[in-house]
């Protein structure tokens, strides 16, 4: 896992390391949990006592929370216009976007104000160019260089288990291409969803995804963890 930025010397590329450290977290919250509002999702997690019954939440706790950087990241998220957080990522496929400011009790206003005063979240309105999804947008943009022009469909379809496999050749466009492939899936009678194992070749297995009937977005894990960040 990435090391905390303050452990990296300036002469070894701390700035680039900081971008990667926070962009990997932002991307994880966006494309695994399917959150258009990672600020809402993280605030829910904190106010519910940091539950870790989902292994992804355990990973976040043992990496960014343990490093002492997650509250600062949440403070930055809460300072950004909500409509920017998903503008280049999940917005094209969301049934609705919540553009309301994050609702904070006075205790949380104080906590985030204190956390937001620490580096690296000072020095400009968007120091790492994350505010419009700049460094995490590649999975959503299927027309970026390197994206496939002939998209693969979902393979190994099994209607009984409602399962299948999707493989994308590149990181570029993998989420957008999953959406397109999902549109070609046969309809399942009743209130059932396909569960698609997604592989991105440069990464490997990224999760078992299904499409939310309430948000319209593809996500991994339990729906209740998807819902809190939308």
mmCIF file of C-alpha atoms in Angstrom:
data_model
loop_
_atom_site.group_PDB
_atom_site.id
_atom_site.type_symbol
_atom_site.label_atom_id
_atom_site.label_comp_id
_atom_site.label_asym_id
_atom_site.label_seq_id
_atom_site.Cartn_x
_atom_site.Cartn_y
_atom_site.Cartn_z
ATOM 1 C CA UNK A 1 0.000 0.000 0.000
ATOM 2 C CA UNK A 2 1.168 3.588 -0.549
ATOM 3 C CA UNK A 3 3.145 5.129 2.284
ATOM 4 C CA UNK A 4 1.956 8.306 3.983
ATOM 5 C CA UNK A 5 3.210 11.343 2.035
ATOM 6 C CA UNK A 6 5.072 12.832 4.994
ATOM 7 C CA UNK A 7 7.358 9.773 5.021
ATOM 8 C CA UNK A 8 8.624 10.565 1.515
ATOM 9 C CA UNK A 9 11.536 13.049 1.234
ATOM 10 C CA UNK A 10 11.012 16.085 -0.980
ATOM 11 C CA UNK A 11 13.883 15.049 -3.233
ATOM 12 C CA UNK A 12 12.212 11.682 -3.918
ATOM 13 C CA UNK A 13 9.092 13.111 -5.514
ATOM 14 C CA UNK A 14 6.845 13.832 -2.544
ATOM 15 C CA UNK A 15 4.435 15.914 -4.643
ATOM 16 C CA UNK A 16 3.890 13.110 -7.182
ATOM 17 C CA UNK A 17 3.604 10.622 -4.334
ATOM 18 C CA UNK A 18 0.934 12.754 -2.663
ATOM 19 C CA UNK A 19 -1.079 12.838 -5.877
ATOM 20 C CA UNK A 20 -0.928 9.049 -6.151
ATOM 21 C CA UNK A 21 -1.671 8.530 -2.467
ATOM 22 C CA UNK A 22 -4.879 10.559 -2.492
ATOM 23 C CA UNK A 23 -5.925 9.781 -6.072
ATOM 24 C CA UNK A 24 -5.836 6.050 -5.324
ATOM 25 C CA UNK A 25 -8.151 6.607 -2.351
ATOM 26 C CA UNK A 26 -10.494 8.861 -4.342
ATOM 27 C CA UNK A 27 -10.582 6.369 -7.230
ATOM 28 C CA UNK A 28 -11.263 3.473 -4.853
ATOM 29 C CA UNK A 29 -14.231 5.268 -3.276
ATOM 30 C CA UNK A 30 -15.546 6.236 -6.710
ATOM 31 C CA UNK A 31 -15.215 3.080 -8.785
ATOM 32 C CA UNK A 32 -15.468 0.337 -6.152
ATOM 33 C CA UNK A 33 -18.135 1.728 -3.816
ATOM 34 C CA UNK A 34 -19.733 3.669 -6.678
ATOM 35 C CA UNK A 35 -19.892 6.879 -4.646
ATOM 36 C CA UNK A 36 -20.762 10.156 -6.329
ATOM 37 C CA UNK A 37 -20.520 11.784 -2.894
ATOM 38 C CA UNK A 38 -17.450 10.349 -1.135
ATOM 39 C CA UNK A 39 -17.798 13.108 1.457
ATOM 40 C CA UNK A 40 -21.207 11.738 2.493
ATOM 41 C CA UNK A 41 -19.913 8.181 2.490
ATOM 42 C CA UNK A 42 -16.882 8.906 4.659
ATOM 43 C CA UNK A 43 -18.881 11.045 7.075
ATOM 44 C CA UNK A 44 -21.382 8.187 7.446
ATOM 45 C CA UNK A 45 -18.508 5.805 8.156
ATOM 46 C CA UNK A 46 -17.027 8.031 10.859
ATOM 47 C CA UNK A 47 -20.339 8.798 12.546
ATOM 48 C CA UNK A 48 -21.173 5.075 12.675
ATOM 49 C CA UNK A 49 -17.954 4.180 14.480
ATOM 50 C CA UNK A 50 -15.767 3.067 11.547
ATOM 51 C CA UNK A 51 -17.434 -0.320 10.905
ATOM 52 C CA UNK A 52 -15.225 -2.790 9.038
ATOM 53 C CA UNK A 53 -17.511 -5.701 8.153
ATOM 54 C CA UNK A 54 -16.693 -4.849 4.527
ATOM 55 C CA UNK A 55 -13.042 -5.656 3.769
ATOM 56 C CA UNK A 56 -12.707 -2.456 1.754
ATOM 57 C CA UNK A 57 -13.541 -0.397 4.837
ATOM 58 C CA UNK A 58 -10.955 -2.390 6.760
ATOM 59 C CA UNK A 59 -8.403 -1.499 4.077
ATOM 60 C CA UNK A 60 -9.274 2.204 4.360
ATOM 61 C CA UNK A 61 -9.019 2.065 8.140
ATOM 62 C CA UNK A 62 -5.668 0.276 8.104
ATOM 63 C CA UNK A 63 -4.156 2.575 5.478
ATOM 64 C CA UNK A 64 -5.420 6.163 5.284
ATOM 65 C CA UNK A 65 -7.151 6.343 8.659
ATOM 66 C CA UNK A 66 -4.160 4.772 10.420
ATOM 67 C CA UNK A 67 -1.849 7.225 8.634
ATOM 68 C CA UNK A 68 -3.885 10.079 10.090
ATOM 69 C CA UNK A 69 -4.650 11.515 6.639
ATOM 70 C CA UNK A 70 -8.282 10.546 6.107
ATOM 71 C CA UNK A 71 -9.878 13.371 8.098
ATOM 72 C CA UNK A 72 -7.837 15.883 6.124
ATOM 73 C CA UNK A 73 -9.069 14.286 2.918
ATOM 74 C CA UNK A 74 -12.659 14.468 4.170
ATOM 75 C CA UNK A 75 -12.140 18.120 5.075
ATOM 76 C CA UNK A 76 -10.998 18.804 1.528
ATOM 77 C CA UNK A 77 -13.951 16.896 0.063
ATOM 78 C CA UNK A 78 -16.366 18.896 2.226
ATOM 79 C CA UNK A 79 -14.876 22.141 0.921
ATOM 80 C CA UNK A 80 -15.418 21.233 -2.738
ATOM 81 C CA UNK A 81 -18.632 22.009 -4.658
ATOM 82 C CA UNK A 82 -20.572 18.753 -4.600
ATOM 83 C CA UNK A 83 -21.280 18.773 -8.329
ATOM 84 C CA UNK A 84 -17.543 18.708 -9.080
ATOM 85 C CA UNK A 85 -16.866 15.512 -7.159
ATOM 86 C CA UNK A 86 -18.406 13.327 -9.859
ATOM 87 C CA UNK A 87 -18.272 15.652 -12.868
ATOM 88 C CA UNK A 88 -15.743 13.555 -14.824
ATOM 89 C CA UNK A 89 -16.408 10.204 -13.220
ATOM 90 C CA UNK A 90 -19.870 8.744 -12.511
ATOM 91 C CA UNK A 91 -22.177 11.641 -13.394
ATOM 92 C CA UNK A 92 -23.111 10.402 -16.910
ATOM 93 C CA UNK A 93 -24.746 7.269 -15.491
ATOM 94 C CA UNK A 94 -26.248 8.465 -12.209
ATOM 95 C CA UNK A 95 -30.037 8.771 -12.128
ATOM 96 C CA UNK A 96 -29.691 11.825 -9.940
ATOM 97 C CA UNK A 97 -26.866 13.800 -8.363
ATOM 98 C CA UNK A 98 -27.049 15.306 -4.892
ATOM 99 C CA UNK A 99 -25.524 18.767 -5.111
ATOM 100 C CA UNK A 100 -26.368 19.844 -1.567
ATOM 101 C CA UNK A 101 -23.588 20.885 0.834
ATOM 102 C CA UNK A 102 -22.466 18.314 3.373
ATOM 103 C CA UNK A 103 -24.525 18.664 6.548
ATOM 104 C CA UNK A 104 -22.201 18.930 9.514
ATOM 105 C CA UNK A 105 -22.885 19.229 13.209
ATOM 106 C CA UNK A 106 -20.812 21.802 15.063
ATOM 107 C CA UNK A 107 -18.437 19.158 16.424
ATOM 108 C CA UNK A 108 -17.646 18.007 12.884
ATOM 109 C CA UNK A 109 -17.207 21.551 11.651
ATOM 110 C CA UNK A 110 -14.490 21.996 14.273
ATOM 111 C CA UNK A 111 -12.850 18.626 13.563
ATOM 112 C CA UNK A 112 -12.700 19.131 9.816
ATOM 113 C CA UNK A 113 -11.574 22.722 10.152
ATOM 114 C CA UNK A 114 -8.646 21.554 12.287
ATOM 115 C CA UNK A 115 -7.830 18.645 9.960
ATOM 116 C CA UNK A 116 -8.007 20.830 6.862
ATOM 117 C CA UNK A 117 -5.315 23.181 8.148
ATOM 118 C CA UNK A 118 -2.653 20.496 7.862
ATOM 119 C CA UNK A 119 -0.580 19.909 4.766
ATOM 120 C CA UNK A 120 -1.091 18.975 1.986
ATOM 121 C CA UNK A 121 -4.537 20.561 1.863
ATOM 122 C CA UNK A 122 -3.285 24.134 1.987
ATOM 123 C CA UNK A 123 -1.936 26.237 -0.845
ATOM 124 C CA UNK A 124 -4.582 26.707 -3.498
ATOM 125 C CA UNK A 125 -8.180 25.645 -3.988
ATOM 126 C CA UNK A 126 -7.261 22.298 -5.564
ATOM 127 C CA UNK A 127 -3.597 21.498 -4.894
ATOM 128 C CA UNK A 128 -3.606 18.006 -6.458
ATOM 129 C CA UNK A 129 -6.068 18.598 -9.303
ATOM 130 C CA UNK A 130 -8.568 16.131 -7.862
ATOM 131 C CA UNK A 131 -11.497 18.522 -7.715
ATOM 132 C CA UNK A 132 -12.917 17.630 -11.122
ATOM 133 C CA UNK A 133 -11.752 14.038 -11.113
ATOM 134 C CA UNK A 134 -8.699 15.065 -13.143
ATOM 135 C CA UNK A 135 -6.432 12.281 -11.924
ATOM 136 C CA UNK A 136 -9.094 9.584 -11.541
ATOM 137 C CA UNK A 137 -11.249 10.022 -14.650
ATOM 138 C CA UNK A 138 -9.580 7.458 -16.938
ATOM 139 C CA UNK A 139 -11.930 4.528 -16.125
ATOM 140 C CA UNK A 140 -14.927 6.690 -17.094
ATOM 141 C CA UNK A 141 -13.544 7.967 -20.385
ATOM 142 C CA UNK A 142 -13.697 5.243 -23.009
ATOM 143 C CA UNK A 143 -12.452 7.575 -25.755
ATOM 144 C CA UNK A 144 -9.109 8.192 -24.070
ATOM 145 C CA UNK A 145 -5.933 6.955 -25.844
ATOM 146 C CA UNK A 146 -5.564 3.214 -25.436
ATOM 147 C CA UNK A 147 -9.246 2.463 -24.952
ATOM 148 C CA UNK A 148 -10.724 -0.333 -27.025
ATOM 149 C CA UNK A 149 -12.765 0.570 -30.084
ATOM 150 C CA UNK A 150 -14.361 -2.891 -30.333
ATOM 151 C CA UNK A 151 -15.725 -3.487 -26.869
ATOM 152 C CA UNK A 152 -15.901 -7.000 -25.429
ATOM 153 C CA UNK A 153 -19.160 -8.237 -24.006
ATOM 154 C CA UNK A 154 -19.786 -10.103 -20.800
ATOM 155 C CA UNK A 155 -18.699 -13.742 -21.061
ATOM 156 C CA UNK A 156 -19.477 -16.910 -19.100
ATOM 157 C CA UNK A 157 -23.107 -15.881 -18.667
ATOM 158 C CA UNK A 158 -25.097 -18.112 -16.337
ATOM 159 C CA UNK A 159 -28.729 -17.115 -16.016
ATOM 160 C CA UNK A 160 -29.326 -19.478 -13.089
ATOM 161 C CA UNK A 161 -26.657 -17.852 -10.907
ATOM 162 C CA UNK A 162 -27.074 -14.444 -12.609
ATOM 163 C CA UNK A 163 -23.296 -14.294 -13.053
ATOM 164 C CA UNK A 164 -20.812 -13.455 -15.759
ATOM 165 C CA UNK A 165 -17.310 -12.137 -16.409
ATOM 166 C CA UNK A 166 -16.165 -8.884 -17.945
ATOM 167 C CA UNK A 167 -12.537 -8.249 -18.953
ATOM 168 C CA UNK A 168 -11.186 -4.867 -20.080
ATOM 169 C CA UNK A 169 -7.793 -4.652 -21.740
ATOM 170 C CA UNK A 170 -6.797 -1.281 -20.289
ATOM 171 C CA UNK A 171 -7.413 0.922 -17.285
ATOM 172 C CA UNK A 172 -8.699 3.594 -19.634
ATOM 173 C CA UNK A 173 -12.437 3.272 -20.014
ATOM 174 C CA UNK A 174 -12.953 0.101 -17.984
ATOM 175 C CA UNK A 175 -15.923 1.476 -16.017
ATOM 176 C CA UNK A 176 -17.521 3.141 -19.043
ATOM 177 C CA UNK A 177 -17.102 -0.062 -21.032
ATOM 178 C CA UNK A 178 -18.625 -2.111 -18.218
ATOM 179 C CA UNK A 179 -21.696 0.138 -18.399
ATOM 180 C CA UNK A 180 -21.932 -0.416 -22.165
ATOM 181 C CA UNK A 181 -21.479 -4.168 -21.815
ATOM 182 C CA UNK A 182 -24.094 -4.248 -19.065
ATOM 183 C CA UNK A 183 -26.641 -2.687 -21.385
ATOM 184 C CA UNK A 184 -26.362 -5.759 -23.626
ATOM 185 C CA UNK A 185 -27.122 -8.265 -20.867
ATOM 186 C CA UNK A 186 -30.369 -10.255 -21.069
ATOM 187 C CA UNK A 187 -33.135 -9.034 -18.799
ATOM 188 C CA UNK A 188 -33.707 -11.024 -15.617
ATOM 189 C CA UNK A 189 -37.328 -11.504 -14.504
ATOM 190 C CA UNK A 190 -38.259 -10.015 -11.150
ATOM 191 C CA UNK A 191 -36.156 -7.863 -8.852
ATOM 192 C CA UNK A 192 -32.877 -9.605 -9.597
ATOM 193 C CA UNK A 193 -29.523 -8.221 -10.767
ATOM 194 C CA UNK A 194 -26.612 -9.595 -12.716
ATOM 195 C CA UNK A 195 -23.408 -10.065 -10.701
ATOM 196 C CA UNK A 196 -20.441 -9.540 -12.970
ATOM 197 C CA UNK A 197 -16.847 -10.382 -12.056
ATOM 198 C CA UNK A 198 -14.778 -7.514 -13.462
ATOM 199 C CA UNK A 199 -11.141 -7.835 -14.485
ATOM 200 C CA UNK A 200 -8.909 -5.021 -15.739
ATOM 201 C CA UNK A 201 -5.837 -6.617 -17.243
ATOM 202 C CA UNK A 202 -3.169 -4.206 -15.888
ATOM 203 C CA UNK A 203 -4.710 -4.590 -12.402
ATOM 204 C CA UNK A 204 -6.441 -7.955 -12.199
ATOM 205 C CA UNK A 205 -9.729 -8.677 -10.442
ATOM 206 C CA UNK A 206 -11.371 -5.451 -9.269
ATOM 207 C CA UNK A 207 -14.594 -6.840 -7.825
ATOM 208 C CA UNK A 208 -17.998 -8.366 -8.437
ATOM 209 C CA UNK A 209 -20.258 -5.619 -9.741
ATOM 210 C CA UNK A 210 -23.989 -5.133 -10.100
ATOM 211 C CA UNK A 211 -26.131 -2.222 -11.176
ATOM 212 C CA UNK A 212 -28.166 -0.372 -8.550
ATOM 213 C CA UNK A 213 -31.829 0.050 -9.422
ATOM 214 C CA UNK A 214 -31.958 3.174 -7.239
ATOM 215 C CA UNK A 215 -28.841 5.044 -8.426
ATOM 216 C CA UNK A 216 -28.325 3.484 -11.863
ATOM 217 C CA UNK A 217 -24.624 2.951 -11.094
ATOM 218 C CA UNK A 218 -22.471 -0.167 -11.172
ATOM 219 C CA UNK A 219 -20.783 -0.896 -7.841
ATOM 220 C CA UNK A 220 -19.075 -3.664 -5.881
ATOM 221 C CA UNK A 221 -20.002 -4.968 -2.433
ATOM 222 C CA UNK A 222 -23.259 -4.629 -0.531
ATOM 223 C CA UNK A 223 -25.805 -2.089 -1.709
ATOM 224 C CA UNK A 224 -26.096 -0.500 1.735
ATOM 225 C CA UNK A 225 -22.480 0.639 1.488
ATOM 226 C CA UNK A 226 -23.093 1.953 -2.026
ATOM 227 C CA UNK A 227 -26.155 3.933 -0.953
ATOM 228 C CA UNK A 228 -24.490 5.967 1.817
ATOM 229 C CA UNK A 229 -22.211 7.736 -0.672
ATOM 230 C CA UNK A 230 -24.926 8.865 -3.073
#
